[in-house]
Coordinates of C-alpha atoms in Angstrom, one line a residue:
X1 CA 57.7 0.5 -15.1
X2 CA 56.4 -1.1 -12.0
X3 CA 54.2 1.0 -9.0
X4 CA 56.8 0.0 -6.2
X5 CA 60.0 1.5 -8.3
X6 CA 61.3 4.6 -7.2
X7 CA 60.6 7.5 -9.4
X8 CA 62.0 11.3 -9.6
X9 CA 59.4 13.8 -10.8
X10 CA 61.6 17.3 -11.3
X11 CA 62.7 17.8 -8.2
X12 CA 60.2 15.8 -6.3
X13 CA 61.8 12.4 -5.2
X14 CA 59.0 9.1 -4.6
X15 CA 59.7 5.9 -3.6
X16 CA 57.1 4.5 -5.1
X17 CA 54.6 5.1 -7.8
X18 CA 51.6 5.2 -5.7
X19 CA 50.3 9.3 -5.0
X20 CA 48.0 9.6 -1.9
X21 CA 45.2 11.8 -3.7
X22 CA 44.1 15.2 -2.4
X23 CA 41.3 14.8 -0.1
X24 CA 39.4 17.2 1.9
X25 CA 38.8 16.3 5.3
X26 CA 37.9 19.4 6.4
X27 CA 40.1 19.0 10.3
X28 CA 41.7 22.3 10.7
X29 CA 40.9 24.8 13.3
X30 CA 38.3 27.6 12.9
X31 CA 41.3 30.2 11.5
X32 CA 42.2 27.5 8.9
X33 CA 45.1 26.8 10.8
X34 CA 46.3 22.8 10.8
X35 CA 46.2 21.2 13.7
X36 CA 48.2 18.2 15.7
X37 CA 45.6 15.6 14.6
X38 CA 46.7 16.4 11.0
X39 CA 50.1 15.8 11.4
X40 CA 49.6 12.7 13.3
X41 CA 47.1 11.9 9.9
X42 CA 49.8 12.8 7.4
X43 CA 52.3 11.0 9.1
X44 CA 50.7 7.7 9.2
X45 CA 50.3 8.0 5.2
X46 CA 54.2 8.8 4.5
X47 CA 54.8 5.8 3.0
X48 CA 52.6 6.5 -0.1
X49 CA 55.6 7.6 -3.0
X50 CA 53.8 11.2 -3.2
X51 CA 51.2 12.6 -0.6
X52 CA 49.1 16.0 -2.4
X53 CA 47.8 17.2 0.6
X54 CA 44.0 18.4 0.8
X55 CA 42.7 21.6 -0.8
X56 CA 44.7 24.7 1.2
X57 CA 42.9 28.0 0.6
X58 CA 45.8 30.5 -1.0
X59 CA 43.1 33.4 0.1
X60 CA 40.2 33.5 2.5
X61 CA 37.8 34.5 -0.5
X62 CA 39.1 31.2 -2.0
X63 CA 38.2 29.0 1.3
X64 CA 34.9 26.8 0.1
X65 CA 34.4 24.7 3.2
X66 CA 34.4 24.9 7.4
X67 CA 37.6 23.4 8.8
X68 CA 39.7 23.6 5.2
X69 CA 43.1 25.1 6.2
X70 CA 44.9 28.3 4.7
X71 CA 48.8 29.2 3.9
X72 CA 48.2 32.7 4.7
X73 CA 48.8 33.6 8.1
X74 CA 51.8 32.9 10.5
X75 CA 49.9 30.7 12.1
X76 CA 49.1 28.3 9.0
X77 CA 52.7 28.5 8.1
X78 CA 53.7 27.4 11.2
X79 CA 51.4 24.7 12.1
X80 CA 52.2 23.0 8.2
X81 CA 55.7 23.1 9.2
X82 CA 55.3 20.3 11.8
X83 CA 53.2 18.3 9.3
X84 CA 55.5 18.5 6.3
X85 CA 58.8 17.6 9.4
X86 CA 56.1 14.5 10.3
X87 CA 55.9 13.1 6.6
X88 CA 60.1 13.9 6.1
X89 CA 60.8 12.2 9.6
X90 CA 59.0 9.3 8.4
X91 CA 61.2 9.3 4.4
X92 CA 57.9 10.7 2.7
X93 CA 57.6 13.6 0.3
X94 CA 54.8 15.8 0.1
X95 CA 53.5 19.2 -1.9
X96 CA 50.7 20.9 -1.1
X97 CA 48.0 21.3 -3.3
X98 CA 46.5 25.2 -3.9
X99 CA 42.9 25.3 -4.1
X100 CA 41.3 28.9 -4.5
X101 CA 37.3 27.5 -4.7
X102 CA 35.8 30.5 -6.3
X103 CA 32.5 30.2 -6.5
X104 CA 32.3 27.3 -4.7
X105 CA 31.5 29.0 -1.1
X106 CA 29.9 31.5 0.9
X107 CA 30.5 34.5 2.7
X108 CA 29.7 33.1 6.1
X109 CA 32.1 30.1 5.7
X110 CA 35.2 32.6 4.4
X111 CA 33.9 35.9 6.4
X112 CA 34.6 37.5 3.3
X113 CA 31.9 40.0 1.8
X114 CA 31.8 37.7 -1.6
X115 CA 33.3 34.8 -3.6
X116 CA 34.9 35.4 -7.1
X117 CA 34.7 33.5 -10.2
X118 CA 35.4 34.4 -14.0
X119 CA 31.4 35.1 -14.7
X120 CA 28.7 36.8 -12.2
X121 CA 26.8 33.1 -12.0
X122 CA 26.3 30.9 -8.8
X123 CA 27.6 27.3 -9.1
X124 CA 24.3 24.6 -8.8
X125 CA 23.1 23.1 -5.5
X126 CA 23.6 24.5 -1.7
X127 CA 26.6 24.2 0.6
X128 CA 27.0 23.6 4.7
X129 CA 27.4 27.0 6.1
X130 CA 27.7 27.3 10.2
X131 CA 24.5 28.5 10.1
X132 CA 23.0 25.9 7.9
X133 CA 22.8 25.1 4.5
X134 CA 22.3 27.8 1.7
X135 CA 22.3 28.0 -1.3
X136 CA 25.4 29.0 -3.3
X137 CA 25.8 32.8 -3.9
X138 CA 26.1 34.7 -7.4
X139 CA 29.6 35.1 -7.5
X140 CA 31.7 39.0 -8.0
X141 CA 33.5 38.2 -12.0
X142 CA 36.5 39.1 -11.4
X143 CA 37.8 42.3 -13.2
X144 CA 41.1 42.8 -15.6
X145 CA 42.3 44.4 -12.7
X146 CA 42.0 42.2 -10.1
X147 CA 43.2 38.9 -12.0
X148 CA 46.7 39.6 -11.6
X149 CA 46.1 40.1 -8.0
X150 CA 44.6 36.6 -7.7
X151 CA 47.2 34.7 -9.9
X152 CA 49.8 36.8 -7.3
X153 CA 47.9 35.5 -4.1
X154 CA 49.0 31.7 -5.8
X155 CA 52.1 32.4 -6.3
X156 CA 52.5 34.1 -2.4
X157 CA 50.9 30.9 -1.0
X158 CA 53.4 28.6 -2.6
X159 CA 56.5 30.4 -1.7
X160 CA 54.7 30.3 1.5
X161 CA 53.7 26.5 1.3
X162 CA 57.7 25.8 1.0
X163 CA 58.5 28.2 3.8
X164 CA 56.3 25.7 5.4
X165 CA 58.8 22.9 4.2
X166 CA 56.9 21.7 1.5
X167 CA 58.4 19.5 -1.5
X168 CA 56.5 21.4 -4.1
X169 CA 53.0 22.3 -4.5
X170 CA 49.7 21.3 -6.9
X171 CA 47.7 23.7 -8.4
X172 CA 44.0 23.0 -8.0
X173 CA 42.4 23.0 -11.4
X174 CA 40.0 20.7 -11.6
X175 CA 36.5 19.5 -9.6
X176 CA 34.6 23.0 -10.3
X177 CA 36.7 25.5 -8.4
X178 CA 38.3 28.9 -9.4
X179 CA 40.8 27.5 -12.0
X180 CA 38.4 24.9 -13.6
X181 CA 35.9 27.8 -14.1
X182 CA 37.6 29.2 -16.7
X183 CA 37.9 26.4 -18.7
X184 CA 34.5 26.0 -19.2
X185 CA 32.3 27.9 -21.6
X186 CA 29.0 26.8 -19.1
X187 CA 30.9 29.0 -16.3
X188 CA 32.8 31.6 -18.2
X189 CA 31.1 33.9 -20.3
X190 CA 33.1 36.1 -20.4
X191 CA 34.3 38.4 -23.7
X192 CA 37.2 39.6 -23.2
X193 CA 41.4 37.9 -23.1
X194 CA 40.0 35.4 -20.3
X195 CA 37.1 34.2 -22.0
X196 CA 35.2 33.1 -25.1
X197 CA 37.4 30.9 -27.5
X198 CA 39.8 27.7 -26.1
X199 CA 42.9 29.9 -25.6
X200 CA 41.5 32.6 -23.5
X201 CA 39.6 30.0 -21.7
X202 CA 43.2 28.5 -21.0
X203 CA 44.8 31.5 -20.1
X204 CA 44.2 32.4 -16.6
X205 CA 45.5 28.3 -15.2
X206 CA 48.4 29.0 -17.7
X207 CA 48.8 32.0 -15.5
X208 CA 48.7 30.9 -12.3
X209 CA 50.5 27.9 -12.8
X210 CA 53.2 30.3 -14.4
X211 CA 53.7 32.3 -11.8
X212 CA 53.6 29.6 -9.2
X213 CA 56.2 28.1 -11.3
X214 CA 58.5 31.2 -11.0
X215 CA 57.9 31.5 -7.8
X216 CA 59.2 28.1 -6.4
X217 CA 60.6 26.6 -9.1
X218 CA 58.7 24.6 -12.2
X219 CA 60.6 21.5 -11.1
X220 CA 58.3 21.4 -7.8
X221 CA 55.2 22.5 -9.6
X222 CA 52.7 20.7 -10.6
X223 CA 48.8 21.0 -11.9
X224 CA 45.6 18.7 -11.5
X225 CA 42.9 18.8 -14.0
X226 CA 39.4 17.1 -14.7
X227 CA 38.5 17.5 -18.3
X228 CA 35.3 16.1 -18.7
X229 CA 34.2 16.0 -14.6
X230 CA 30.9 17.8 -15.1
X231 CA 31.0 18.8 -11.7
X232 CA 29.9 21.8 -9.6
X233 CA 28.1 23.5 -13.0
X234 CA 31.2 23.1 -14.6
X235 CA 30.4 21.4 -17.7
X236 CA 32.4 20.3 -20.5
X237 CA 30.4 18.5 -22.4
X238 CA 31.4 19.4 -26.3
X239 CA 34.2 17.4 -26.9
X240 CA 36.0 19.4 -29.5
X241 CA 35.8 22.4 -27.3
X242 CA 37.1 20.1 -24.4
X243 CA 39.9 18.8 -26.8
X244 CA 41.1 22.2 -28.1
X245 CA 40.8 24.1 -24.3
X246 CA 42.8 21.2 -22.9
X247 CA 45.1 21.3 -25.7
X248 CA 45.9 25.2 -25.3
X249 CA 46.5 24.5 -21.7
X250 CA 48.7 21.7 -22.1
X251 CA 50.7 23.9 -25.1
X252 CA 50.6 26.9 -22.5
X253 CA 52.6 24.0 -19.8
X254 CA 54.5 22.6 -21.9
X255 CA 57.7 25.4 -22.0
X256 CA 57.9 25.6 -18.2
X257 CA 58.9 21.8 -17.0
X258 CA 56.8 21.1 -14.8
X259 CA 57.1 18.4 -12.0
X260 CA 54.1 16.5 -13.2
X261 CA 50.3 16.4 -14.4
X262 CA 47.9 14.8 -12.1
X263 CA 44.7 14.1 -13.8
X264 CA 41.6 13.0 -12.7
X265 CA 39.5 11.2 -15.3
X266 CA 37.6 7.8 -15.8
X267 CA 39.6 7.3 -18.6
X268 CA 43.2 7.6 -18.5
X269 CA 44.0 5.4 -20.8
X270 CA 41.6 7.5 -23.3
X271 CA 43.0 10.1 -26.2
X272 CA 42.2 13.0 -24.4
X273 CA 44.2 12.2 -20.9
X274 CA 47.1 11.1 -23.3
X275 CA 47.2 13.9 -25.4
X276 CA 47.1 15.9 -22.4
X277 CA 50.6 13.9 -21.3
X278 CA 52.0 14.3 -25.0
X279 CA 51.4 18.0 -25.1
X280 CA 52.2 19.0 -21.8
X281 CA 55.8 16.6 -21.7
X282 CA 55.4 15.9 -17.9
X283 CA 55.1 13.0 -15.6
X284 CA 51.4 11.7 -15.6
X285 CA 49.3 10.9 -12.1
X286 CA 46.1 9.6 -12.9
X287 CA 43.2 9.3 -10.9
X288 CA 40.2 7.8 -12.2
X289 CA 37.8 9.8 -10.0
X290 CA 35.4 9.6 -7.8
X291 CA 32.7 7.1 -8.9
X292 CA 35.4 4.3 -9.9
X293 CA 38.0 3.0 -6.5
X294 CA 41.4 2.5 -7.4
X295 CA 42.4 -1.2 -7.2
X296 CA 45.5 -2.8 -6.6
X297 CA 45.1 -4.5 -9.8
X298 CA 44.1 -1.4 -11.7
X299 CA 46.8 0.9 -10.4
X300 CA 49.7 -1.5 -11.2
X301 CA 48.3 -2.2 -15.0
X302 CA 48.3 1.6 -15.6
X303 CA 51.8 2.0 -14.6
X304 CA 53.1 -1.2 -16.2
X305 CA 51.6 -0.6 -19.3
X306 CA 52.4 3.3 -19.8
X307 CA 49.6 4.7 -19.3
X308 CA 50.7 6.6 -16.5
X309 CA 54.0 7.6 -14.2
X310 CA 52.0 6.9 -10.7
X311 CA 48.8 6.6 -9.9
X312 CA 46.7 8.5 -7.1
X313 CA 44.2 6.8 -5.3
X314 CA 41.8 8.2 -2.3
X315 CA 39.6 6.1 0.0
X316 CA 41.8 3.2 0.1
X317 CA 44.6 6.4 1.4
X318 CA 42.1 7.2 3.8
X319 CA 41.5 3.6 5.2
X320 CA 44.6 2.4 4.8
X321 CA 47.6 4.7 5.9
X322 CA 50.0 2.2 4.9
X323 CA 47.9 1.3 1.7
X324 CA 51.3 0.6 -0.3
X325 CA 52.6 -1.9 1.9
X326 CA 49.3 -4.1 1.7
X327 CA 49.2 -4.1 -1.9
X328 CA 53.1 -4.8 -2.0
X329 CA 52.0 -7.9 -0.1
X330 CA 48.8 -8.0 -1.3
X331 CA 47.3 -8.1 1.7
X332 CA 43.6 -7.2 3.1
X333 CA 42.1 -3.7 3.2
X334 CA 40.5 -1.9 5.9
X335 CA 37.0 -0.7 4.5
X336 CA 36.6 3.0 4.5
X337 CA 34.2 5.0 6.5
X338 CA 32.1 7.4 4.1
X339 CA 30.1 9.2 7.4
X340 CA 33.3 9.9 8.8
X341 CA 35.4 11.7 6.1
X342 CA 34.8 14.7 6.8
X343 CA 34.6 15.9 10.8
X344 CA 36.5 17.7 13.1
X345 CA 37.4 14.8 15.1
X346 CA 40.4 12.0 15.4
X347 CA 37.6 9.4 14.2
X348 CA 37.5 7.9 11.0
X349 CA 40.5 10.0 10.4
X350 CA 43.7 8.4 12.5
X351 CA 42.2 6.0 14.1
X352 CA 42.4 3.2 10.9
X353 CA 44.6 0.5 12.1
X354 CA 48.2 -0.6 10.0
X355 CA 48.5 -4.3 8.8
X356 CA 51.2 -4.9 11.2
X357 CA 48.7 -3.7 14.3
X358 CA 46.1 -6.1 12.7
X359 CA 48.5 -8.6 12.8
X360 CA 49.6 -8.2 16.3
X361 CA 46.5 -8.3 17.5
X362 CA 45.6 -11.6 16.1

């Protein structure tokens, strides 16, 4: 395989084999409703063979952060659509990625009265809340009544996120939020079907991604995962435990067909990330994470060599909206901005110049 070859991923078409990575930026409107700078952002990035678009809240309990957008409201729905018509004007595909953040908030960023997660424990650390920073809350643990109802709110947002014109969407289960909380025996104590051994640690993401699934079709569905992240208080740190819970969710994927598995690890060439691929029988994004860039280099080895079916890379996305045209040409890189990714202005967000506007210019 080569990264600039056309690939089909169920239903999803790509041009190319390089995934623009989800990647909060945090630019909607107050409501969570996306706004024109967005699409303008989106657009410029169309090129990439797959754009997963940023954490979307499926429920304002699930909204962690100030300026994330929603696919709840008319209004959301709405302002998507001209996004999703910006990236198809322009020959791109793009699926929007579900993030419910669970404990990962606070009731003055959602305007809710709580946040929800599978145990009655507050993720580590603080977060920015309009009036300040504060310390993350104990979360509600979600009652055997009121899981369906959440795995229902994902599947409502995704029929919503293709009302919106979506290709397919991404279900967020990885990075510490709602999904990823259940894998982990550090944030799920539970003792009951959801919790205690590997297979009822799997069940609720088999769930969700399940009913998602019948909701807009398996071929446009597809999951992200970060066995291993350590992230946000969700620890995985026993590697048979990680092995085994990853393997009952891959085993609980596997009969549905899904459009792909996008997994974020610093390993993908490792045992675990493959079995994960093996098991689950689905197109493989890898992203090595946070703390390692993807390089040109890097990203065409993985594909050449079978490791993976495309790779998703971040920064570089964000500096670079027409990232796979310079390494087609291998040609210099803008150098992201860290102090600027997240805002609620146009700067350090659309305002990263193409090669061919460098090269007028000179």
């Amino acid at each position: 395989m080569n990264l600039y070859e056309p690939a089909r991923f169920g239903a999803l078409p790509l041009t190319n084999r390089v995934v623009m990575a989800p990647l909060t930026r945090t630019r909607a409107d107050d409501d969570g409703v996306p706004t024109a700078t967005m699409a303008e952002y989106y657009r410029q990035r169309a090129g990439q063979g797959l754009i997963i678009s940023e954490g979307v809240w499926p429920a304002l309990e699930g909204k962690s952060y100030s300026g994330q957008p929603g696919i709840v409201t008319p209004a959301q729905i709405e302002a998507w659509k001209s996004i999703t018509a910006a990236v198809h004007a322009e020959g791109g595909t793009i699926v929007m990625q579900l993030m419910h953040g669970g404990r990962v908030g606070h009731p003055a960023i959602s305007g809710e009265p709580r946040v929800v997660a599978p145990s009655a424990l507050a993720a580590p650390g603080q977060t920015h809340t309009p009036e300040g920073k504060a310390d993350l809350p104990i979360a509600h643990a979600l009652t055997l009544e009121e899981i369906p109802e959440v795995v229902e709110q994902f599947a409502q947002a995704a029929r919503n996120a293709i009302a919106a014109g979506f290709d397919g969407v991404e279900v967020h289960g990885a990075n510490g939020y709602l999904v990823h909380e259940f894998l982990s025996p550090v944030s799920n104590v539970r003792d009951d079907a959801y919790g205690g051994s590997p297979e009822n640690r799997a069940r609720f993401a088999i769930e969700v991604v399940s009913a998602v699934a019948a909701a807009v079709g398996a071929d446009r569905t597809g999951i992200r995962l970060s066995p291993q992240h350590n992230i946000q208080g969700v620890l995985e740190e026993d590697d048979a435990d990680v092995h085994a819970t990853y393997t009952a969710v891959a085993d609980g994927l596997a009969p549905l067909g899904l459009a792909f598995i996008d997994v974020l690890n610093a390993d993908p060439a490792g045992e675990l990330v493959q079995h994960i691929r093996r098991t689950a029988g689905a197109p493989l994004i890898v992203n090595t994470g946070f703390a390692i860039e993807t390089t040109r280099d890097a990203a065409e080895a993985l594909v050449a060599d079978g490791i993976a079916d495309a790779v998703a890379a971040g920064r570089p996305v964000i500096a670079n909206p027409d990232l796979i045209e310079r390494w087609r040409q291998d040609s210099e890189l803008n150098e992201p901005r860290p102090a600027l990714f997240y805002g609620r202005t146009a700067e350090g967000y659309t305002d990263y110049p193409s090669l061919e506007s460098v090269r007028v210019g000179a």
